[in-house]
Coordinates of C-alpha atoms and ligand atoms in Angstrom, one line a residue:
M12 CA 6.9 24.4 -1.5
S13 CA 10.0 22.8 -3.1
A14 CA 11.4 22.9 0.5
F15 CA 8.6 20.7 1.7
L16 CA 8.9 18.3 -1.3
S17 CA 12.6 17.8 -0.8
K18 CA 12.3 17.2 2.9
R19 CA 13.1 13.9 4.5
H20 CA 9.6 12.5 5.0
G21 CA 9.4 10.1 7.9
M22 CA 6.7 9.0 10.3
F23 CA 4.8 11.2 12.7
I24 CA 4.7 9.3 16.0
N25 CA 4.0 10.6 19.4
G26 CA 4.1 14.2 18.4
D27 CA 7.5 14.0 16.6
W28 CA 9.0 13.0 13.2
T29 CA 11.0 9.9 13.2
D30 CA 12.7 7.7 10.5
S31 CA 11.4 4.4 9.5
S32 CA 13.4 1.4 10.5
A33 CA 12.9 -0.2 7.1
D34 CA 15.0 0.8 4.1
E35 CA 12.0 1.0 1.8
T36 CA 11.0 4.3 0.2
I37 CA 8.1 5.3 -2.0
A38 CA 8.6 7.5 -5.1
V39 CA 5.7 10.0 -5.3
I40 CA 4.8 10.6 -8.9
D41 CA 3.0 13.6 -10.4
P42 CA 0.4 11.9 -12.6
A43 CA 0.2 14.9 -14.9
T44 CA 4.0 14.7 -15.8
E45 CA 4.9 11.1 -14.7
E46 CA 7.9 12.8 -12.9
V47 CA 9.0 11.8 -9.3
I48 CA 8.3 14.8 -7.1
A49 CA 9.2 13.5 -3.7
T50 CA 10.5 10.4 -2.0
V51 CA 8.9 9.3 1.3
Q52 CA 9.8 6.6 3.7
A53 CA 7.6 3.5 3.8
G54 CA 6.8 2.4 7.4
G55 CA 6.1 -1.2 8.3
E56 CA 5.1 -3.3 11.2
A57 CA 7.7 -1.7 13.6
E58 CA 6.5 1.9 12.9
V59 CA 2.9 0.9 13.2
D60 CA 3.6 -0.8 16.5
R61 CA 5.3 2.4 17.8
A62 CA 2.5 4.6 16.6
V63 CA -0.2 2.3 18.0
R64 CA 1.5 2.2 21.4
A65 CA 1.8 6.1 21.4
A66 CA -1.9 6.3 20.5
R67 CA -2.7 3.7 23.2
A68 CA -0.8 5.7 25.9
A69 CA -2.4 9.0 24.8
F70 CA -5.8 7.3 25.2
D71 CA -5.2 5.2 28.4
N72 CA -3.1 7.7 30.3
G73 CA -3.1 10.9 28.2
P74 CA -5.3 13.9 28.3
W75 CA -7.4 13.4 25.2
P76 CA -10.4 11.3 26.3
N77 CA -10.5 12.9 29.7
M78 CA -10.1 16.5 28.5
A79 CA -13.0 18.8 28.9
P80 CA -15.0 18.7 25.7
I81 CA -14.6 22.4 25.2
D82 CA -10.8 22.1 25.3
R83 CA -10.9 19.3 22.7
M84 CA -13.1 21.5 20.7
M85 CA -10.6 24.4 20.9
I86 CA -7.7 22.3 19.7
M87 CA -9.7 21.0 16.8
L88 CA -10.8 24.5 15.9
R89 CA -7.1 25.6 16.0
L90 CA -6.3 22.8 13.6
A91 CA -9.1 24.1 11.3
D92 CA -7.6 27.5 11.4
V93 CA -4.0 26.4 10.6
I94 CA -5.4 24.2 7.8
E95 CA -7.3 27.2 6.4
A96 CA -4.2 29.3 6.5
A97 CA -2.3 26.6 4.6
A98 CA -5.2 25.8 2.3
D99 CA -3.5 27.0 -1.0
E100 CA -0.4 25.0 -0.3
I101 CA -2.4 21.9 0.6
A102 CA -4.5 22.2 -2.6
F103 CA -1.3 22.5 -4.6
L104 CA 0.2 19.4 -2.9
E105 CA -3.0 17.5 -3.6
T106 CA -3.0 18.5 -7.2
I107 CA 0.6 17.5 -7.9
D108 CA 0.1 14.2 -6.0
N109 CA -3.3 13.1 -7.0
G110 CA -3.7 15.1 -10.3
M111 CA -7.1 16.7 -9.4
P112 CA -7.6 20.2 -10.8
M113 CA -7.0 23.1 -8.5
W114 CA -10.7 24.0 -8.4
L115 CA -11.3 20.6 -6.9
S116 CA -8.4 20.4 -4.5
T117 CA -9.1 23.9 -3.3
G118 CA -12.7 22.9 -2.6
A119 CA -11.6 19.7 -0.9
A120 CA -9.3 21.6 1.4
A121 CA -12.1 24.0 2.4
K122 CA -14.3 21.0 3.0
A123 CA -11.7 19.6 5.4
V124 CA -11.9 22.8 7.4
L125 CA -15.7 22.5 7.4
H126 CA -15.5 19.0 8.7
L127 CA -13.2 19.9 11.5
R128 CA -15.3 22.9 12.6
H129 CA -18.5 20.8 12.4
F130 CA -17.2 17.9 14.4
A131 CA -15.4 20.2 16.9
G132 CA -18.8 21.7 17.6
I133 CA -20.1 18.2 18.5
C134 CA -17.6 17.6 21.3
G135 CA -19.6 19.4 23.9
R136 CA -22.9 17.8 22.8
L137 CA -22.0 14.1 23.3
G138 CA -24.3 13.3 26.2
G139 CA -26.2 10.2 27.4
Q140 CA -29.7 9.2 28.0
V141 CA -31.9 8.4 31.0
H142 CA -33.8 5.1 30.5
N143 CA -37.2 4.4 32.1
V144 CA -36.5 0.8 32.9
T145 CA -39.2 -1.7 33.8
Q146 CA -38.2 -1.8 37.5
P147 CA -39.4 1.4 39.2
D148 CA -36.7 1.3 42.0
I149 CA -33.8 1.5 39.5
H150 CA -32.4 4.7 38.1
A151 CA -30.8 3.9 34.9
Y152 CA -28.9 5.9 32.3
S153 CA -26.4 5.3 29.5
I154 CA -23.4 7.3 28.5
K155 CA -21.2 7.3 25.4
E156 CA -17.5 6.7 25.7
P157 CA -14.8 6.8 23.0
V158 CA -14.0 3.4 21.6
G159 CA -10.3 3.8 22.0
V160 CA -7.4 3.7 19.5
V161 CA -8.6 4.1 15.9
G162 CA -6.7 2.9 12.9
A163 CA -7.8 5.2 10.1
I164 CA -7.0 3.9 6.6
T165 CA -7.7 6.2 3.6
P166 CA -7.6 6.0 -0.2
W167 CA -5.9 8.2 -2.8
N168 CA -8.9 9.8 -4.5
F169 CA -9.5 12.6 -2.1
P170 CA -6.5 12.1 0.3
F171 CA -6.6 15.2 2.5
V172 CA -10.3 15.7 3.1
M173 CA -10.9 11.9 3.7
A174 CA -8.1 11.8 6.3
V175 CA -9.3 15.0 8.0
A176 CA -12.9 14.0 8.0
K177 CA -12.2 10.6 9.5
M178 CA -9.9 12.0 12.1
A179 CA -12.3 14.8 13.0
Q180 CA -15.1 12.4 13.9
A181 CA -12.7 10.1 15.9
L182 CA -11.2 13.0 17.8
A183 CA -14.5 14.6 18.6
A184 CA -15.6 11.3 20.1
G185 CA -12.4 11.3 22.3
C186 CA -10.5 8.6 20.4
T187 CA -6.8 8.7 19.5
V188 CA -5.8 8.0 16.0
V189 CA -3.2 6.2 13.8
L190 CA -3.7 7.4 10.2
K191 CA -2.4 5.4 7.3
P192 CA -2.9 7.4 4.1
S193 CA -2.6 5.8 0.7
E194 CA 1.0 5.1 -0.4
I195 CA 0.0 6.5 -3.8
T196 CA -0.8 10.0 -2.4
P197 CA 1.0 10.6 0.9
L198 CA 2.0 14.2 0.6
S199 CA -1.0 16.1 2.1
A200 CA -1.1 13.7 5.1
L201 CA 2.6 14.4 5.8
R202 CA 1.8 18.1 5.7
L203 CA -1.2 17.5 7.9
G204 CA 1.2 16.0 10.5
E205 CA 3.1 19.3 10.6
L206 CA -0.1 21.3 11.0
I207 CA -1.2 19.0 13.8
Q208 CA 2.1 19.9 15.6
Q209 CA 1.4 23.5 14.9
A210 CA -2.1 23.3 16.3
G211 CA -0.8 22.0 19.6
F212 CA -2.3 18.5 19.9
P213 CA -1.0 16.5 22.9
D214 CA 1.6 13.9 21.8
G215 CA 0.3 10.6 20.5
V216 CA -3.3 11.8 19.9
V217 CA -2.7 11.7 16.1
N218 CA 0.1 9.6 14.6
I219 CA 0.7 9.2 10.8
I220 CA 2.4 6.3 9.2
V221 CA 2.9 6.3 5.5
G222 CA 3.4 2.8 4.1
Y223 CA 2.1 0.2 1.8
G224 CA -1.3 -1.5 2.4
R225 CA 0.3 -4.9 2.5
D226 CA 2.8 -3.8 5.2
A227 CA 1.7 -0.8 7.3
G228 CA -2.0 -1.2 6.5
K229 CA -2.0 -4.9 7.4
A230 CA -0.1 -4.4 10.6
L231 CA -2.5 -1.7 11.7
V232 CA -5.6 -3.8 11.0
E233 CA -4.1 -6.8 12.8
H234 CA -2.7 -4.9 15.8
L235 CA -4.3 -6.1 19.0
L236 CA -4.0 -2.7 20.7
V237 CA -6.2 -1.1 18.1
D238 CA -9.9 -0.9 19.0
K239 CA -11.4 0.2 15.7
I240 CA -10.5 0.3 12.1
S241 CA -12.2 3.0 10.0
F242 CA -11.5 2.2 6.4
T243 CA -12.2 3.9 3.2
G244 CA -11.1 2.1 0.0
S245 CA -12.0 -0.7 -2.3
T246 CA -14.5 -3.5 -1.5
A247 CA -11.8 -6.1 -2.0
T248 CA -9.6 -4.6 0.7
G249 CA -12.7 -4.1 2.9
K250 CA -13.5 -7.8 2.8
W251 CA -10.0 -8.7 3.8
I252 CA -10.1 -6.2 6.7
V253 CA -13.3 -7.8 8.1
Q254 CA -11.4 -11.1 8.4
A255 CA -8.1 -9.6 9.7
A256 CA -9.9 -7.6 12.4
A257 CA -11.2 -10.7 14.0
G258 CA -8.1 -11.2 16.2
N259 CA -9.5 -8.9 18.9
L260 CA -12.9 -8.3 17.4
K261 CA -12.0 -4.7 16.8
R262 CA -14.9 -2.5 15.5
V263 CA -14.8 -2.0 11.8
T264 CA -16.5 0.6 9.6
L265 CA -16.1 0.4 5.9
E266 CA -16.7 3.0 3.2
L267 CA -16.2 1.0 0.0
G268 CA -16.8 1.1 -3.7
G269 CA -19.9 1.9 -5.8
K270 CA -21.6 1.5 -9.1
S271 CA -24.2 4.2 -8.7
P272 CA -27.1 4.7 -11.0
T273 CA -28.3 8.1 -12.3
I274 CA -31.9 7.9 -13.4
V275 CA -33.3 10.7 -15.7
F276 CA -37.0 11.0 -16.3
P277 CA -38.6 12.8 -19.3
D278 CA -40.0 15.4 -16.9
A279 CA -36.5 16.4 -15.8
D280 CA -34.9 19.8 -16.6
V281 CA -32.6 18.4 -19.3
E282 CA -30.6 21.6 -19.4
R283 CA -29.5 21.0 -15.8
A284 CA -29.5 17.2 -16.0
V285 CA -26.9 17.1 -18.7
P286 CA -24.1 18.9 -16.8
G287 CA -25.3 17.4 -13.5
A288 CA -25.2 13.8 -14.7
A289 CA -22.0 14.4 -16.6
M290 CA -20.1 15.8 -13.6
A291 CA -21.5 13.1 -11.4
V292 CA -19.2 10.8 -13.2
F293 CA -16.5 12.9 -14.8
A294 CA -15.4 15.0 -11.8
N295 CA -12.0 14.0 -10.5
S296 CA -11.7 11.8 -13.7
G297 CA -14.4 9.5 -12.3
Q298 CA -12.2 8.6 -9.3
V299 CA -15.1 9.2 -7.0
C300 CA -16.8 6.5 -4.9
V301 CA -20.3 8.0 -5.6
A302 CA -19.7 8.3 -9.4
G303 CA -22.9 8.0 -11.3
S304 CA -21.5 5.5 -13.7
R305 CA -24.7 3.8 -14.9
L306 CA -26.9 6.4 -16.6
F307 CA -30.5 5.2 -17.0
I308 CA -32.4 7.6 -19.4
H309 CA -36.0 7.4 -20.4
R310 CA -36.2 6.5 -24.1
K311 CA -38.2 9.7 -24.8
I312 CA -35.2 11.9 -24.0
F313 CA -32.4 9.3 -24.5
D314 CA -30.9 10.8 -27.7
K315 CA -31.1 14.4 -26.3
M316 CA -29.4 13.4 -23.1
V317 CA -26.7 11.3 -24.7
D318 CA -26.0 14.0 -27.3
G319 CA -25.9 16.6 -24.6
I320 CA -23.5 14.7 -22.3
S321 CA -21.2 13.8 -25.2
A322 CA -21.1 17.5 -26.3
F323 CA -20.4 18.4 -22.6
A324 CA -17.7 15.8 -22.4
A325 CA -16.1 17.1 -25.7
N326 CA -16.0 20.6 -24.2
L327 CA -14.4 19.6 -20.9
K328 CA -10.8 20.8 -20.8
V329 CA -8.6 17.9 -19.9
G330 CA -5.1 18.9 -18.7
S331 CA -2.7 19.4 -15.8
G332 CA -4.5 20.2 -12.6
L333 CA -2.2 23.2 -12.2
D334 CA -3.6 24.9 -15.3
A335 CA -6.4 27.2 -14.1
D336 CA -8.7 26.3 -17.0
S337 CA -8.4 22.5 -16.5
Q338 CA -11.7 20.9 -15.6
I339 CA -10.5 17.3 -15.6
G340 CA -7.0 16.2 -14.5
P341 CA -5.2 12.9 -15.1
L342 CA -5.9 9.6 -13.5
V343 CA -3.8 9.0 -10.4
S344 CA -1.3 6.5 -11.7
R345 CA -0.1 4.3 -14.5
D346 CA -2.0 1.3 -12.9
Q347 CA -5.2 3.3 -12.9
L348 CA -4.7 4.4 -16.5
D349 CA -4.2 0.7 -17.5
R350 CA -7.2 -0.3 -15.5
V351 CA -9.6 2.3 -17.0
S352 CA -8.2 1.7 -20.5
G353 CA -8.8 -2.1 -19.9
F354 CA -12.4 -1.5 -18.9
I355 CA -13.1 0.6 -22.1
E356 CA -11.4 -2.1 -24.2
S357 CA -13.4 -4.9 -22.5
G358 CA -16.6 -3.0 -23.2
I359 CA -15.8 -2.6 -26.8
N360 CA -14.8 -6.3 -27.1
E361 CA -18.1 -7.2 -25.5
G362 CA -20.1 -5.1 -28.0
A363 CA -20.5 -1.7 -26.4
H364 CA -20.5 1.4 -28.7
V365 CA -18.3 4.3 -27.7
V366 CA -20.3 7.4 -28.3
H367 CA -17.6 9.8 -27.2
G368 CA -14.0 9.6 -26.0
G369 CA -12.5 6.3 -25.1
K370 CA -8.9 7.3 -25.8
R371 CA -5.9 8.4 -23.8
V372 CA -5.0 12.1 -24.1
G373 CA -1.4 12.8 -25.1
D374 CA 1.5 10.4 -24.3
A375 CA 2.8 12.0 -21.1
G376 CA 0.6 12.0 -18.0
Y377 CA -2.2 9.6 -17.3
F378 CA -5.0 11.5 -19.1
V379 CA -8.1 9.9 -20.5
Q380 CA -11.0 11.4 -22.4
P381 CA -14.3 11.6 -20.6
T382 CA -16.1 8.7 -22.2
V383 CA -19.7 7.9 -23.0
V384 CA -20.6 4.3 -24.0
A385 CA -24.0 2.9 -25.1
E386 CA -25.4 -0.4 -26.3
T387 CA -24.3 -2.2 -23.2
H388 CA -25.9 -5.1 -21.4
G389 CA -26.0 -6.1 -17.7
D390 CA -23.4 -8.8 -18.0
M391 CA -20.6 -6.6 -19.3
R392 CA -17.7 -5.9 -16.9
I393 CA -18.1 -2.1 -17.5
I394 CA -21.7 -2.4 -16.2
K395 CA -21.0 -4.7 -13.2
E396 CA -17.6 -3.5 -11.9
E397 CA -16.5 -0.2 -10.5
I398 CA -14.3 1.4 -13.1
F399 CA -13.2 4.4 -11.1
G400 CA -12.6 6.4 -14.2
P401 CA -14.4 8.9 -16.4
V402 CA -16.6 6.4 -18.1
V403 CA -20.4 6.4 -18.2
A404 CA -22.7 3.9 -19.7
A405 CA -26.0 5.3 -21.1
I406 CA -28.8 2.8 -20.8
P407 CA -32.3 3.5 -22.0
F408 CA -35.5 2.6 -20.2
D409 CA -39.1 2.5 -21.6
D410 CA -41.5 1.8 -18.9
D411 CA -42.8 4.2 -16.2
D412 CA -43.1 1.5 -13.6
L413 CA -40.9 2.6 -10.7
D414 CA -40.5 -1.0 -9.4
Q415 CA -39.0 -2.0 -12.7
I416 CA -36.7 1.0 -12.8
A417 CA -35.6 0.5 -9.3
A418 CA -35.0 -3.2 -9.9
R419 CA -32.6 -2.3 -12.8
A420 CA -30.9 0.4 -10.8
N421 CA -30.5 -2.0 -7.8
D422 CA -29.1 -4.8 -10.0
T423 CA -25.6 -4.4 -8.6
N424 CA -23.6 -5.7 -5.6
Y425 CA -23.0 -2.1 -4.6
G426 CA -25.3 0.4 -2.9
L427 CA -23.5 3.6 -2.2
A428 CA -25.4 6.4 -4.0
A429 CA -28.1 7.1 -6.6
Y430 CA -29.1 10.2 -8.5
I431 CA -32.7 11.0 -9.7
W432 CA -33.5 13.8 -12.2
S433 CA -37.2 14.6 -12.3
S434 CA -39.7 17.4 -11.6
D435 CA -42.3 15.1 -10.1
A436 CA -42.0 15.2 -6.3
S437 CA -44.2 12.2 -5.7
K438 CA -42.2 10.0 -8.1
I439 CA -39.0 11.2 -6.6
H440 CA -40.0 10.3 -3.1
K441 CA -41.4 6.9 -4.1
L442 CA -38.3 6.0 -6.1
A443 CA -36.0 7.2 -3.3
R444 CA -37.6 4.6 -1.0
K445 CA -37.1 1.8 -3.5
L446 CA -33.5 2.4 -4.3
R447 CA -31.0 0.3 -2.2
A448 CA -28.3 3.0 -1.7
G449 CA -27.1 5.0 1.2
L450 CA -27.3 8.4 -0.5
I451 CA -30.0 9.5 -2.9
Q452 CA -29.4 12.8 -4.6
V453 CA -32.1 14.6 -6.5
N454 CA -31.7 17.2 -9.2
G455 CA -28.2 18.0 -8.1
G456 CA -24.6 17.0 -7.5
T457 CA -22.8 15.5 -4.6
A458 CA -24.3 16.4 -1.3
L459 CA -21.5 15.0 0.9
D460 CA -21.8 17.0 4.0
P461 CA -20.4 16.6 7.5
A462 CA -23.9 16.8 8.9
L463 CA -25.4 14.2 6.6
P464 CA -24.9 10.4 7.3
F465 CA -23.1 8.8 4.5
G466 CA -22.3 5.1 3.7
G467 CA -23.2 2.1 1.7
F468 CA -25.8 -0.6 1.5
K469 CA -24.6 -4.1 0.4
E470 CA -21.0 -4.4 -0.7
S471 CA -20.5 -0.6 -0.5
G472 CA -19.8 -0.8 3.2
W473 CA -20.6 -1.2 6.9
G474 CA -21.8 1.7 9.0
R475 CA -22.1 5.4 8.4
E476 CA -19.7 8.3 8.5
Y477 CA -20.7 11.9 9.1
G478 CA -23.7 13.3 11.0
A479 CA -24.5 12.1 14.5
E480 CA -24.1 8.5 13.4
G481 CA -20.6 9.2 12.2
V482 CA -19.4 10.2 15.6
E483 CA -21.4 7.4 17.3
A484 CA -19.4 4.9 15.3
Y485 CA -16.4 5.9 17.3
M486 CA -18.2 5.4 20.7
E487 CA -19.3 2.6 23.0
T488 CA -22.5 2.8 25.0
K489 CA -22.2 2.2 28.7
S490 CA -25.3 1.6 30.8
V491 CA -25.4 2.4 34.5
A492 CA -28.2 1.1 36.8
I493 CA -28.5 2.3 40.3
Q494 CA -30.7 0.6 42.9
L495 CA -32.6 3.4 44.7
Ligands
LIG19 P1 -7.5 0.3 -1.8 O1 -8.4 -0.6 -1.1 O2 -6.5 -0.2 -2.7 O3 -6.6 1.2 -0.7 C1 -7.2 2.0 0.3 C2 -6.3 2.0 1.5 O4 -6.1 0.7 2.0 C3 -4.8 2.5 1.1 O5 -4.3 3.3 2.2 C4 -4.1 1.2 1.1 O6 -2.7 1.3 1.4 C5 -4.8 0.4 2.2 N1 -4.7 -1.1 2.0 C6 -4.5 -1.8 0.9 N2 -4.4 -3.1 1.3 C7 -4.5 -3.2 2.6 C8 -4.5 -4.3 3.5 N3 -4.4 -5.5 3.2 N4 -4.6 -4.0 4.8 C9 -4.8 -2.7 5.2 N5 -4.8 -1.7 4.4 C10 -4.7 -1.9 3.1 O7 -8.4 1.5 -2.4 P2 -7.9 2.7 -3.3 O8 -7.6 2.1 -4.7 O9 -6.9 3.5 -2.6 O10 -9.2 3.6 -3.4 C11 -10.2 3.4 -4.4 C12 -11.3 2.7 -3.8 O11 -11.8 3.4 -2.6 C13 -12.5 2.7 -4.7 O12 -13.1 1.4 -4.7 C14 -13.5 3.7 -4.2 O13 -14.8 3.5 -4.5 C15 -13.2 3.6 -2.7 N6 -13.7 4.8 -2.0 C16 -14.8 4.7 -1.2 C17 -15.2 5.9 -0.6 C18 -16.5 5.9 0.3 O14 -16.6 6.8 1.0 N7 -17.3 4.9 0.2 C19 -14.5 7.1 -0.8 C20 -13.4 7.1 -1.6 C21 -13.0 5.9 -2.2

């Protein structure tokens, strides 16, 4: 492993590793120790241009979009196999780069394999449709074709599985890809490049450029030879991308931030709701787009739930992700530590009461206590903005009117996910319809699954990933009409 870390980490372009033309490098920091664990080159406009041209050639002249679907499928399955064989190493890299505990990075590596296998299986099922047009002497059908060169831009919170899942959908559709992982967590994507070589992908089908958002990311979004940007990251960057993509009206899908509500009714199984609601916001130190950060609890069980979640938080083992018994690792960076601490402070200044936590843990590494706050109101920054940290606001509700409850839950610019805890099936279904969010989870944790469409309402994004819609987002529809 130390051999990989100390390698010269360049760019993966057209099936080969190459140095960046820029002098700039990025120091990769282990957030549990604050030590530099690797140095990687930062690519810029020139590297992005070379990568896009390689992807363009692999799309326009290369084998990938024209390959028999079953052959595409076989290569993707081979990549799944080599990733599976390297899963322990990938999980380790992810943990020292992002900080997440090994239980989470191991699960995420397995999920990446699952995504690849699922979407590989779709390759052979991408068909078309015959249309009964209004003119009887016309035989008309439509077919799906890959959109072209995809710029895939990913965040740092689940670096490996996000990159693989995006890539898997684009590749299944027949697209070629330029991946730009987050500059904060580039290691697993660089290892992915090696595994892509090992799996035997044709040159240029996948290219990987590590670099800063403002340089490499910007160049990819603005590049006129890119047909689509698939972006996962913050809403602020997503809004910028929408404007920057206008040059050639490239297609854009956006998976952005969230401020998801968890709603707990008095008829819920509180024994299960306590750990469920807690881990919906504390897992990965709250650095999860679907984190249930606004916890609405019926007054009848408010104290019981808050006491339960606070006790659960107090028992969570916070520590280095490499320690087998750590349940919560550090935040990803010094910036993220400052940001989360700033949110907690602003909540306190605005009158919120910290029921549990609120403090940094230790003085080396970016650890923060899982934190429960109460006595908040809707205008506070901690209620309105995405914190992306292990902080949950407990908010009581009194009435049983589902419209009122939904109105409070929907009172946010975001609309990514929502959680309901109840044993009343009718109430659950009624409320699920009223909530303005792309993923409603009932009586359980995160159901992110390659077969289930996922994405946001409102400022949480554009379009859907996963499921049939996820692959369709990488395709154009072409209609053919034949005069008989
Ligand atoms: P970010 O927007 O800062 O960065 C995401 C990626 O965009 C990085 O690769 C970054 O280098 C790149 N980037 C930054 N500026 C860019 C620019 N001008 N042009 C092109 N690329 C640019 O987000 P982050 O801090 O890495 O990730 C956290 C955010 O991601 C949170 O808001 C979280 O909710 C969101 N997220 C959403 C989902 C989802 O599926 N909806 C999943 C994970 C994370």
